[in-house]
GROMACS .gro file of C-alpha atoms in nm:
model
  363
    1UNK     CA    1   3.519   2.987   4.131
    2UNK     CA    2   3.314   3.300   4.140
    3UNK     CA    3   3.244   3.632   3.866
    4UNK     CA    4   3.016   3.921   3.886
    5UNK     CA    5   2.692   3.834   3.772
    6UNK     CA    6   2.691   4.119   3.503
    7UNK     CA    7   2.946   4.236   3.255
    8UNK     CA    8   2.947   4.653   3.091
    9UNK     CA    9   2.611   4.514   2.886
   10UNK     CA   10   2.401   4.230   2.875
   11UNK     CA   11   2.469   4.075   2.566
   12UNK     CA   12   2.784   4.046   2.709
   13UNK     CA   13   2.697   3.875   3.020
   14UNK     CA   14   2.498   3.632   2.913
   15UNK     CA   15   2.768   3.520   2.648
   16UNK     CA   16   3.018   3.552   2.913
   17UNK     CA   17   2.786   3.283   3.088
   18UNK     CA   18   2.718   3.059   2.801
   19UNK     CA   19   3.095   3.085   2.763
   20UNK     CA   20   3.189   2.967   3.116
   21UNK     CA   21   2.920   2.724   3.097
   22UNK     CA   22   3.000   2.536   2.802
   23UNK     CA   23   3.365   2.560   2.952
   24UNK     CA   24   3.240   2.344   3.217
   25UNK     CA   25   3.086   2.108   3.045
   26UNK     CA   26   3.407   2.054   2.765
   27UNK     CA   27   3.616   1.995   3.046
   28UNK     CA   28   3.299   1.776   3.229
   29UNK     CA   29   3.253   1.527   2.905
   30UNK     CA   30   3.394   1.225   2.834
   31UNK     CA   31   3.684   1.302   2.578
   32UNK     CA   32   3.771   0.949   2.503
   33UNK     CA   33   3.686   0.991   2.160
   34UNK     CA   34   3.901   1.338   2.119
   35UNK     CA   35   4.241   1.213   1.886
   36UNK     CA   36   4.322   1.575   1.834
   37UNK     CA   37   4.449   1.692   2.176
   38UNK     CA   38   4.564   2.059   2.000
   39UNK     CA   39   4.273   2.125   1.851
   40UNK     CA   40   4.094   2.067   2.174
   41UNK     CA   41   4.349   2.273   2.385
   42UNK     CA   42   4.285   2.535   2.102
   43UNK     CA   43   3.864   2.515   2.132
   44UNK     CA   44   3.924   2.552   2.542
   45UNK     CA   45   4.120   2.851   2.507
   46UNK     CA   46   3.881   2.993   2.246
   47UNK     CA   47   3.583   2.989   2.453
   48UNK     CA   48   3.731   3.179   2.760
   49UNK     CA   49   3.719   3.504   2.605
   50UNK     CA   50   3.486   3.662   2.893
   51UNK     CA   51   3.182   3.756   2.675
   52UNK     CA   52   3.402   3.896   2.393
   53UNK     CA   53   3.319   3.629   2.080
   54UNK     CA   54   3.003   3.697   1.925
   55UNK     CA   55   2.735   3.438   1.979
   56UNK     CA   56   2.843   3.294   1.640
   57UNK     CA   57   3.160   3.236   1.734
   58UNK     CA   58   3.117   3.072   2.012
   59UNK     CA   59   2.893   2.833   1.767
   60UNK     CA   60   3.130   2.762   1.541
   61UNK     CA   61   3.364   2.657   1.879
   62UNK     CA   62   3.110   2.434   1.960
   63UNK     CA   63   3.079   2.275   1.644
   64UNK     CA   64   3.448   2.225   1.650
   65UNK     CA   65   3.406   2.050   2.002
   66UNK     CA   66   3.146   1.806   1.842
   67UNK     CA   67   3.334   1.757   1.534
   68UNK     CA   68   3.639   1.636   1.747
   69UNK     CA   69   3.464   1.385   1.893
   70UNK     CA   70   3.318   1.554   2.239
   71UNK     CA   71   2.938   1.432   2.119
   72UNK     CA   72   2.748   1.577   2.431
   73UNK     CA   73   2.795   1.926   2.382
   74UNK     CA   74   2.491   1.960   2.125
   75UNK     CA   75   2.254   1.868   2.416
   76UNK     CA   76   2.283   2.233   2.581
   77UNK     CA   77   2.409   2.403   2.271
   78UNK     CA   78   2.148   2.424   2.043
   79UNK     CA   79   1.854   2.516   2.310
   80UNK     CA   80   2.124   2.751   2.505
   81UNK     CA   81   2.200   2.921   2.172
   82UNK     CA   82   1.808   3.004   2.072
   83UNK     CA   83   1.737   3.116   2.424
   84UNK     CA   84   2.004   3.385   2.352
   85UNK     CA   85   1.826   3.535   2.083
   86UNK     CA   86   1.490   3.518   2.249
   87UNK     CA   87   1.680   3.740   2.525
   88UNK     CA   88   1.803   3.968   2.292
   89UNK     CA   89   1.462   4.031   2.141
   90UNK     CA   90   1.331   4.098   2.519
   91UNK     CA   91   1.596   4.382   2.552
   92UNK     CA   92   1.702   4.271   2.909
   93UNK     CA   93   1.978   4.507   3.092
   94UNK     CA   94   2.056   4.262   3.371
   95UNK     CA   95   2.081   3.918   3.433
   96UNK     CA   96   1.848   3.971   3.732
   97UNK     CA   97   1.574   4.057   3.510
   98UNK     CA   98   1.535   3.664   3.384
   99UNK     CA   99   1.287   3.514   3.547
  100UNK     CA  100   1.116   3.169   3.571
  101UNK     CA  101   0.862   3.317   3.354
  102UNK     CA  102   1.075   3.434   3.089
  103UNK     CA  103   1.208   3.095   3.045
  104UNK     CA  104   0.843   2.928   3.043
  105UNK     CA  105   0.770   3.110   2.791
  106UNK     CA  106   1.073   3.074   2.588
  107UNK     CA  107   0.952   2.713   2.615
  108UNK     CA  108   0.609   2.753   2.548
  109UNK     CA  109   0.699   2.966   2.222
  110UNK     CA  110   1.024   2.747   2.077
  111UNK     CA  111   0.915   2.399   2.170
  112UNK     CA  112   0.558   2.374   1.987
  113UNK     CA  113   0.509   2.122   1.802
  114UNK     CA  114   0.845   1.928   1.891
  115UNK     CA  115   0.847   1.579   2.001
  116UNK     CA  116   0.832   1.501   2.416
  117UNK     CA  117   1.236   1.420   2.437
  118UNK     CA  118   1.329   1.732   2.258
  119UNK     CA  119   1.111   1.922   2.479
  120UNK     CA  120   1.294   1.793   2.773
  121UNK     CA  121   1.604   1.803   2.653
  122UNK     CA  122   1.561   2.228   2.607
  123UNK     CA  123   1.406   2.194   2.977
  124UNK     CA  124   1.725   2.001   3.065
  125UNK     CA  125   1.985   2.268   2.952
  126UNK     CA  126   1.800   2.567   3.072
  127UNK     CA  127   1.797   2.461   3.396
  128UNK     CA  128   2.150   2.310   3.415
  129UNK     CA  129   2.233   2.652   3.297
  130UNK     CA  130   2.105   2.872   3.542
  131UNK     CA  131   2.170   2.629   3.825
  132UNK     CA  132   2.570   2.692   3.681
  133UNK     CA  133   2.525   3.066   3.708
  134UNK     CA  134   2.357   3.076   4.036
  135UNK     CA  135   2.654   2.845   4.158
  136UNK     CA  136   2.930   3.123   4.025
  137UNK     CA  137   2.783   3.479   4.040
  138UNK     CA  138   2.863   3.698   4.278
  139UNK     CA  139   2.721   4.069   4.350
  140UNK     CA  140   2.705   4.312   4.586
  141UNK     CA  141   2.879   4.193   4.931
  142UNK     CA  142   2.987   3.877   4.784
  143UNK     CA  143   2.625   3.741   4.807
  144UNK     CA  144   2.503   3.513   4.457
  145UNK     CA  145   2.182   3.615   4.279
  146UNK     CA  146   1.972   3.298   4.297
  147UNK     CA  147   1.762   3.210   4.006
  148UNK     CA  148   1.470   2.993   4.131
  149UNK     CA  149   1.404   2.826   3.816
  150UNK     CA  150   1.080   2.637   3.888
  151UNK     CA  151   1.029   2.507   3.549
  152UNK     CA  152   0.778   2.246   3.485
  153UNK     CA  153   0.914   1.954   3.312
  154UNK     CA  154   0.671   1.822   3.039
  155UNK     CA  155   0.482   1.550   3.099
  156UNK     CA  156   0.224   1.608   2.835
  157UNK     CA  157   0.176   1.332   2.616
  158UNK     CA  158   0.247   1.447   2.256
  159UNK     CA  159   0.148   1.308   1.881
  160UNK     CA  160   0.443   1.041   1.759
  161UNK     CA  161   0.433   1.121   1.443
  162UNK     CA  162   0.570   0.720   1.285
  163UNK     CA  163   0.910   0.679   1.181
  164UNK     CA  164   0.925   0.642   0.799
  165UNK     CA  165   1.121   0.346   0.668
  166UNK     CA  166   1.196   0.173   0.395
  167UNK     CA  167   0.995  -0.143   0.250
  168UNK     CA  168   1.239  -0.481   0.166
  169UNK     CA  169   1.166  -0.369  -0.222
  170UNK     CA  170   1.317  -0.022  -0.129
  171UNK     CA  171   1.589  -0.118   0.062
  172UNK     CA  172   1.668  -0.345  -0.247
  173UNK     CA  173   1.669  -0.033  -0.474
  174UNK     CA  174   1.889   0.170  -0.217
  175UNK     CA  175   2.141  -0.122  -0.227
  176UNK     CA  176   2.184  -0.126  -0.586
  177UNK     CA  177   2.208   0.247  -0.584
  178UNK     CA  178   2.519   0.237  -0.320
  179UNK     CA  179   2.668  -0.033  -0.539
  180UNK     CA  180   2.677   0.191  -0.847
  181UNK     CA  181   2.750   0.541  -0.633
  182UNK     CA  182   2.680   0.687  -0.922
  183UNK     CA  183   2.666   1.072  -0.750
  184UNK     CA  184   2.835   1.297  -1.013
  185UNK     CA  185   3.056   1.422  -0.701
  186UNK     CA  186   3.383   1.608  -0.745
  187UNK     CA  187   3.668   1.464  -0.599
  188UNK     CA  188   3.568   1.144  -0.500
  189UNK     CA  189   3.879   0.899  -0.547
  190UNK     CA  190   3.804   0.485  -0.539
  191UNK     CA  191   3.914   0.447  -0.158
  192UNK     CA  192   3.697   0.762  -0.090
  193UNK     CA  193   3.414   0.567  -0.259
  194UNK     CA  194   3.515   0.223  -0.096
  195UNK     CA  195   3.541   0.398   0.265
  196UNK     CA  196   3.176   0.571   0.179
  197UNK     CA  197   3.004   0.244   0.091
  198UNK     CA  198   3.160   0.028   0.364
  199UNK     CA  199   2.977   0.295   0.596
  200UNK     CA  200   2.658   0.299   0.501
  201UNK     CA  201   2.636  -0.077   0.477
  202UNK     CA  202   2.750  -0.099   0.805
  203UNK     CA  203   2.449   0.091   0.890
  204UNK     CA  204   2.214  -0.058   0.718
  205UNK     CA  205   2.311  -0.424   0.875
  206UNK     CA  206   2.376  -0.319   1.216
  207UNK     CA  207   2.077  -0.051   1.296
  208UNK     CA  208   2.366   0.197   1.421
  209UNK     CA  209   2.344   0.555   1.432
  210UNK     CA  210   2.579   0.727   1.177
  211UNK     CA  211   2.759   0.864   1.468
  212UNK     CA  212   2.861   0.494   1.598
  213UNK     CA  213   2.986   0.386   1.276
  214UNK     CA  214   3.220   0.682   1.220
  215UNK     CA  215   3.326   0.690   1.568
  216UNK     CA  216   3.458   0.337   1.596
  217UNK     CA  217   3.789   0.267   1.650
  218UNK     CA  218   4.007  -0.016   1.451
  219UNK     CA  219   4.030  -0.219   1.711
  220UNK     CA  220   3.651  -0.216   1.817
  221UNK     CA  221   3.594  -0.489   1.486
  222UNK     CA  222   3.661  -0.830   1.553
  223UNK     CA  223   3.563  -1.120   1.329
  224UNK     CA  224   3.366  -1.429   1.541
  225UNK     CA  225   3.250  -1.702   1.265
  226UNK     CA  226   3.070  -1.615   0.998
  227UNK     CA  227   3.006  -1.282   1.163
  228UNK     CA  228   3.230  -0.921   1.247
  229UNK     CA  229   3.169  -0.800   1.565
  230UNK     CA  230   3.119  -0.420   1.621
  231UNK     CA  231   3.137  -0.237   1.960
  232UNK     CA  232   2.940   0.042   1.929
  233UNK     CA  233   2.989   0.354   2.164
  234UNK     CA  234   2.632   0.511   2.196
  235UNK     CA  235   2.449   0.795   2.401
  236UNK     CA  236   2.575   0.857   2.742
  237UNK     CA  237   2.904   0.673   2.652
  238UNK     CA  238   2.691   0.296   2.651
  239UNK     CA  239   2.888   0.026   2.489
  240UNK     CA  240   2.702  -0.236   2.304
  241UNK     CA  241   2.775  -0.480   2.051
  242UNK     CA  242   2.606  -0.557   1.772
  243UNK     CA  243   2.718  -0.841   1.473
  244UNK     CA  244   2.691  -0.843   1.114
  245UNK     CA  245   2.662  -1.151   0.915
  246UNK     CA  246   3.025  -1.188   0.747
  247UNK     CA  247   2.948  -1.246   0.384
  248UNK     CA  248   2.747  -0.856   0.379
  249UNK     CA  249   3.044  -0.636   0.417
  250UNK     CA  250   3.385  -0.865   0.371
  251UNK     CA  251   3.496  -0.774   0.032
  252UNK     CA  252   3.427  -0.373   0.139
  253UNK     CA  253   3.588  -0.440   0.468
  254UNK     CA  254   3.899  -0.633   0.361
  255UNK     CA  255   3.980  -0.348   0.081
  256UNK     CA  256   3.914  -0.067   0.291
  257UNK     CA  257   4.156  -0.239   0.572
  258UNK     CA  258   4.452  -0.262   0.298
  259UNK     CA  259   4.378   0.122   0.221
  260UNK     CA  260   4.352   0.223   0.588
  261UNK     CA  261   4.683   0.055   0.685
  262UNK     CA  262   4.850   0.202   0.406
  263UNK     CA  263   4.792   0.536   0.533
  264UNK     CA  264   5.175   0.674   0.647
  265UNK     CA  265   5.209   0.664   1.047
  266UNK     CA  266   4.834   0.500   1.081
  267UNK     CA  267   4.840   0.317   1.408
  268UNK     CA  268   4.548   0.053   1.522
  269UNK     CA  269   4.453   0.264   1.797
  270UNK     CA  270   4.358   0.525   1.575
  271UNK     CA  271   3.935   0.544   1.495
  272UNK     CA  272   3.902   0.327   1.180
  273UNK     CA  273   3.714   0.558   0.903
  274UNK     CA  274   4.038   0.810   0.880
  275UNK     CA  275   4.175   1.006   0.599
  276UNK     CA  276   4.507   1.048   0.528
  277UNK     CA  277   4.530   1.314   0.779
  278UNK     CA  278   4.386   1.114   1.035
  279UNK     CA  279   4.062   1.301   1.021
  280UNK     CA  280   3.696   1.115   1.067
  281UNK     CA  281   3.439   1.222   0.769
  282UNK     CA  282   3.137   1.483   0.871
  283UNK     CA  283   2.809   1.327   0.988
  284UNK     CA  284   2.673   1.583   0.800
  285UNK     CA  285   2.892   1.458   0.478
  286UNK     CA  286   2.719   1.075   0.512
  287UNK     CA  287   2.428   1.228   0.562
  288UNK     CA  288   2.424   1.414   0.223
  289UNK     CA  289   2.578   1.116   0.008
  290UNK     CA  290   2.280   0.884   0.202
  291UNK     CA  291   2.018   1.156   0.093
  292UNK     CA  292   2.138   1.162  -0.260
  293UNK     CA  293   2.130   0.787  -0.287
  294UNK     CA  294   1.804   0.791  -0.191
  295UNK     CA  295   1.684   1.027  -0.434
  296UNK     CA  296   1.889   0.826  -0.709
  297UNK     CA  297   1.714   0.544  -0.559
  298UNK     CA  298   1.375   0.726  -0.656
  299UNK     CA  299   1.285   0.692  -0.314
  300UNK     CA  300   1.027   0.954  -0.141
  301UNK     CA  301   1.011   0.991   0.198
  302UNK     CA  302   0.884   1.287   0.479
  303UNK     CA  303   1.244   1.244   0.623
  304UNK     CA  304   1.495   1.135   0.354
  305UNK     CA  305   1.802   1.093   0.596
  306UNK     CA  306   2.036   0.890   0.724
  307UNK     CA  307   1.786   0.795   1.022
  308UNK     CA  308   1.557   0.648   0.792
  309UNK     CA  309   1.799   0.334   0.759
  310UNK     CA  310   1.825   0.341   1.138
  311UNK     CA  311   1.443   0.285   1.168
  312UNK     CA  312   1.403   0.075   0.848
  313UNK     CA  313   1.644  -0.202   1.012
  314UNK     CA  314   1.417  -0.182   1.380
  315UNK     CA  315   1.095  -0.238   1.132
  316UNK     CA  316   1.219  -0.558   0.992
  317UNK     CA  317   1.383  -0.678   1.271
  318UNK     CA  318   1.081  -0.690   1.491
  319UNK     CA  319   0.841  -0.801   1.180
  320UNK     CA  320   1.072  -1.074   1.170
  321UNK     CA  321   1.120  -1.173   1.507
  322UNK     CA  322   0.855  -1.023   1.742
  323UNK     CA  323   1.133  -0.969   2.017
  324UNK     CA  324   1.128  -0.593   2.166
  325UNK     CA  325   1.407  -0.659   2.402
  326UNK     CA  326   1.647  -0.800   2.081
  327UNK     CA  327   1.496  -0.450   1.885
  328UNK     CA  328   1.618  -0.282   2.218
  329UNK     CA  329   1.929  -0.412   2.257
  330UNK     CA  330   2.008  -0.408   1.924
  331UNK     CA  331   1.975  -0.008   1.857
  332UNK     CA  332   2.111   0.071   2.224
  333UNK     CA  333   1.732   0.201   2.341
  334UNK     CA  334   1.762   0.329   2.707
  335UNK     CA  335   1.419   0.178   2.731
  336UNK     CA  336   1.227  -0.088   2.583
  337UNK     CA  337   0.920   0.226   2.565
  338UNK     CA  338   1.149   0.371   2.322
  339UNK     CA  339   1.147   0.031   2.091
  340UNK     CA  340   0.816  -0.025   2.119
  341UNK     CA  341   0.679   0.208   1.848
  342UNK     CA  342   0.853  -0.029   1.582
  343UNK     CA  343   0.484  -0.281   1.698
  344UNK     CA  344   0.323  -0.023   1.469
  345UNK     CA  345   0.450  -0.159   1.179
  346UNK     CA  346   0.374  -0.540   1.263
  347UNK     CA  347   0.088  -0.565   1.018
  348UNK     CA  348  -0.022  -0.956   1.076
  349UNK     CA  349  -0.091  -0.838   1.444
  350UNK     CA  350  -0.316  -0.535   1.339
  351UNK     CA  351  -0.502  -0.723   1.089
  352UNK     CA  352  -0.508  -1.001   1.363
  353UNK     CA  353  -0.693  -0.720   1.553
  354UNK     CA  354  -0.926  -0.634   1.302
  355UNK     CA  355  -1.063  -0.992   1.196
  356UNK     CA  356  -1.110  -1.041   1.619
  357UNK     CA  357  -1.369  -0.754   1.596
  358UNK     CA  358  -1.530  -0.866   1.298
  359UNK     CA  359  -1.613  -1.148   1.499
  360UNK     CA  360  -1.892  -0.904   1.722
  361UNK     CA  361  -2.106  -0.870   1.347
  362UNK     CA  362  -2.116  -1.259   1.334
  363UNK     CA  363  -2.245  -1.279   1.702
   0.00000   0.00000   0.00000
């Protein structure tokens, strides 16, 4: 379907765009996750409102998109949403007047200093962007204004700055700290505790992102042995599995499975973290109670988050067993080139690698 390239003003149009755009794509993603069908016939209607919301709300409808379980939608929001305001600060009249250059610059500008996959990622949207509105625009004579977006996709090799993580002594001392949840929080009931702890340890055990964990549905946990079984839904929709030794988490699963099912009207295909309104807790929630237990934890870090777990259970896993692939497979890596900077860490090989050069001053 086709619209006139420019709307009364050009704030408008290019929110009328982002609009239609991110229409597109909440009707293009996989929605398997989305329990709430009303709410998500509610966030489509909200973001057809031909240019109308301001660029806040259609934020906050985006946010509601992720929150109910359509995950992709941050991949062209967040660049799609600063490239707005770099427009607005340009003082363009007409969605002709973007050019290639425009948007290299945008790049050039807003991207410094960010890591290779984020820089590709803004690449990514911009140009899945204006290859949408050069699909749909019409103007004079029913021709389309084509944007010939030439942009140059990075290829630059950037500075990796190392993943902090946590020693075996710290993750000791962030263990205890969980136990105790001692966090002087407000309204935090025993199963809200309980649900909270049986979280985070699944994170720590299985590598996952926080995402995975409070995605997964009841029946994605199976127990095999002395182990549960977790099927993990990752980027790009990827199922993996990953297992976590039995005796870690059973007492904290088994109570949190008699609170769950207690729930009135819970079913098993429901996701398995849910409230008694059926609702799945904030990523951004975990990621403050993680933070906090950190800092009760007296642990420092550049990047106190919830990653930081993520990268502290890669560390040790390849320290202990030398196996990229398993470190791989094990987080849900696209690529072993994404596991590999975990062989930083493995300090027996480095030192290996300095006592072979010591060997030249014998010589």
């Amino acid at each position: 379907m086709s619209y006139p390239l420019n709307k009364e003003k050009f704030d408008i149009s290019l929110r009328f765009w982002l609009e239609r755009f991110f229409y597109s794509k909440l009707m293009g993603l996989t929605a398997h996750r989305v329990k709430d069908k009303g709410e998500f016939a509610q966030i489509i209607q909200d973001i057809q409102s031909g240019g109308r919301n301001s660029i806040n709300e259609i934020k906050a409808i985006c946010k509601r998109a992720r929150k109910i379980g359509l995950l992709g939608i941050n991949t062209y929001a967040n660049p799609l949403f600063i490239f707005y305001e770099y427009c607005m600060k340009l003082g363009f009249e007409d969605m002709r007047e973007i050019h290639t250059e425009n948007v290299q610059e945008f790049l050039s500008i807003y991207t410094t200093n960010l890591s290779l996959t984020t820089i590709r990622n803004y690449q990514f949207a911009l140009t899945n962007f204006f290859d949408f509105v050069q699909k749909h625009n019409t103007i004079e004579n029913g021709a389309s204004h084509v944007y010939t977006m030439d942009i140059a996709f990075a290829s630059r090799s950037v500075n990796h700055v190392l993943p902090d993580f946590l020693t075996e002594e710290e993750l000791s001392r962030f263990l205890k700290s969980l136990k105790s949840y001692d966090l002087h929080q407000k309204h935090v009931n025993t199963s809200v505790r309980l649900r909270n702890q049986l979280i985070i340890l699944m994170i720590i055990y299985s590598g996952a992102r926080v995402s995975e964990i409070l995605e997964i549905g009841y029946k994605d946990i199976s127990l095999e042995g002395d182990y549960y079984v977790l099927r993990l839904r990752g980027k790009g929709n990827k199922i993996r599995v990953v297992f976590i030794l039995r005796t870690l988490i059973e007492q904290y699963y088994n109570e949190w499975k008699v609170i769950r099912n207690s729930i009135p009207n819970v079913t098993d295909d429901m996701q398995f973290f849910i409230n008694k309104k059926f609702r799945v807790p904030a990523q951004s929630y975990i990621y403050t109670i993680i933070e906090t237990l950190l800092a009760s934890a007296g642990i420092r870090k550049a990047k106190n988050g919830a990653h930081l777990l993520r990268h502290s259970f890669a560390t040790m896993l390849y320290n202990k067993s030398k196996d990229l692939i398993l470190v791989q497979e094990s987080l849900g890596h696209s690529s072993v080139d994404t596991s590999r900077i975990y062989t930083h860490f493995d300090n027996k090989r480095l030192k290996h690698a300095a006592n072979v050069v010591s060997d030249i001053n014998k010589e």
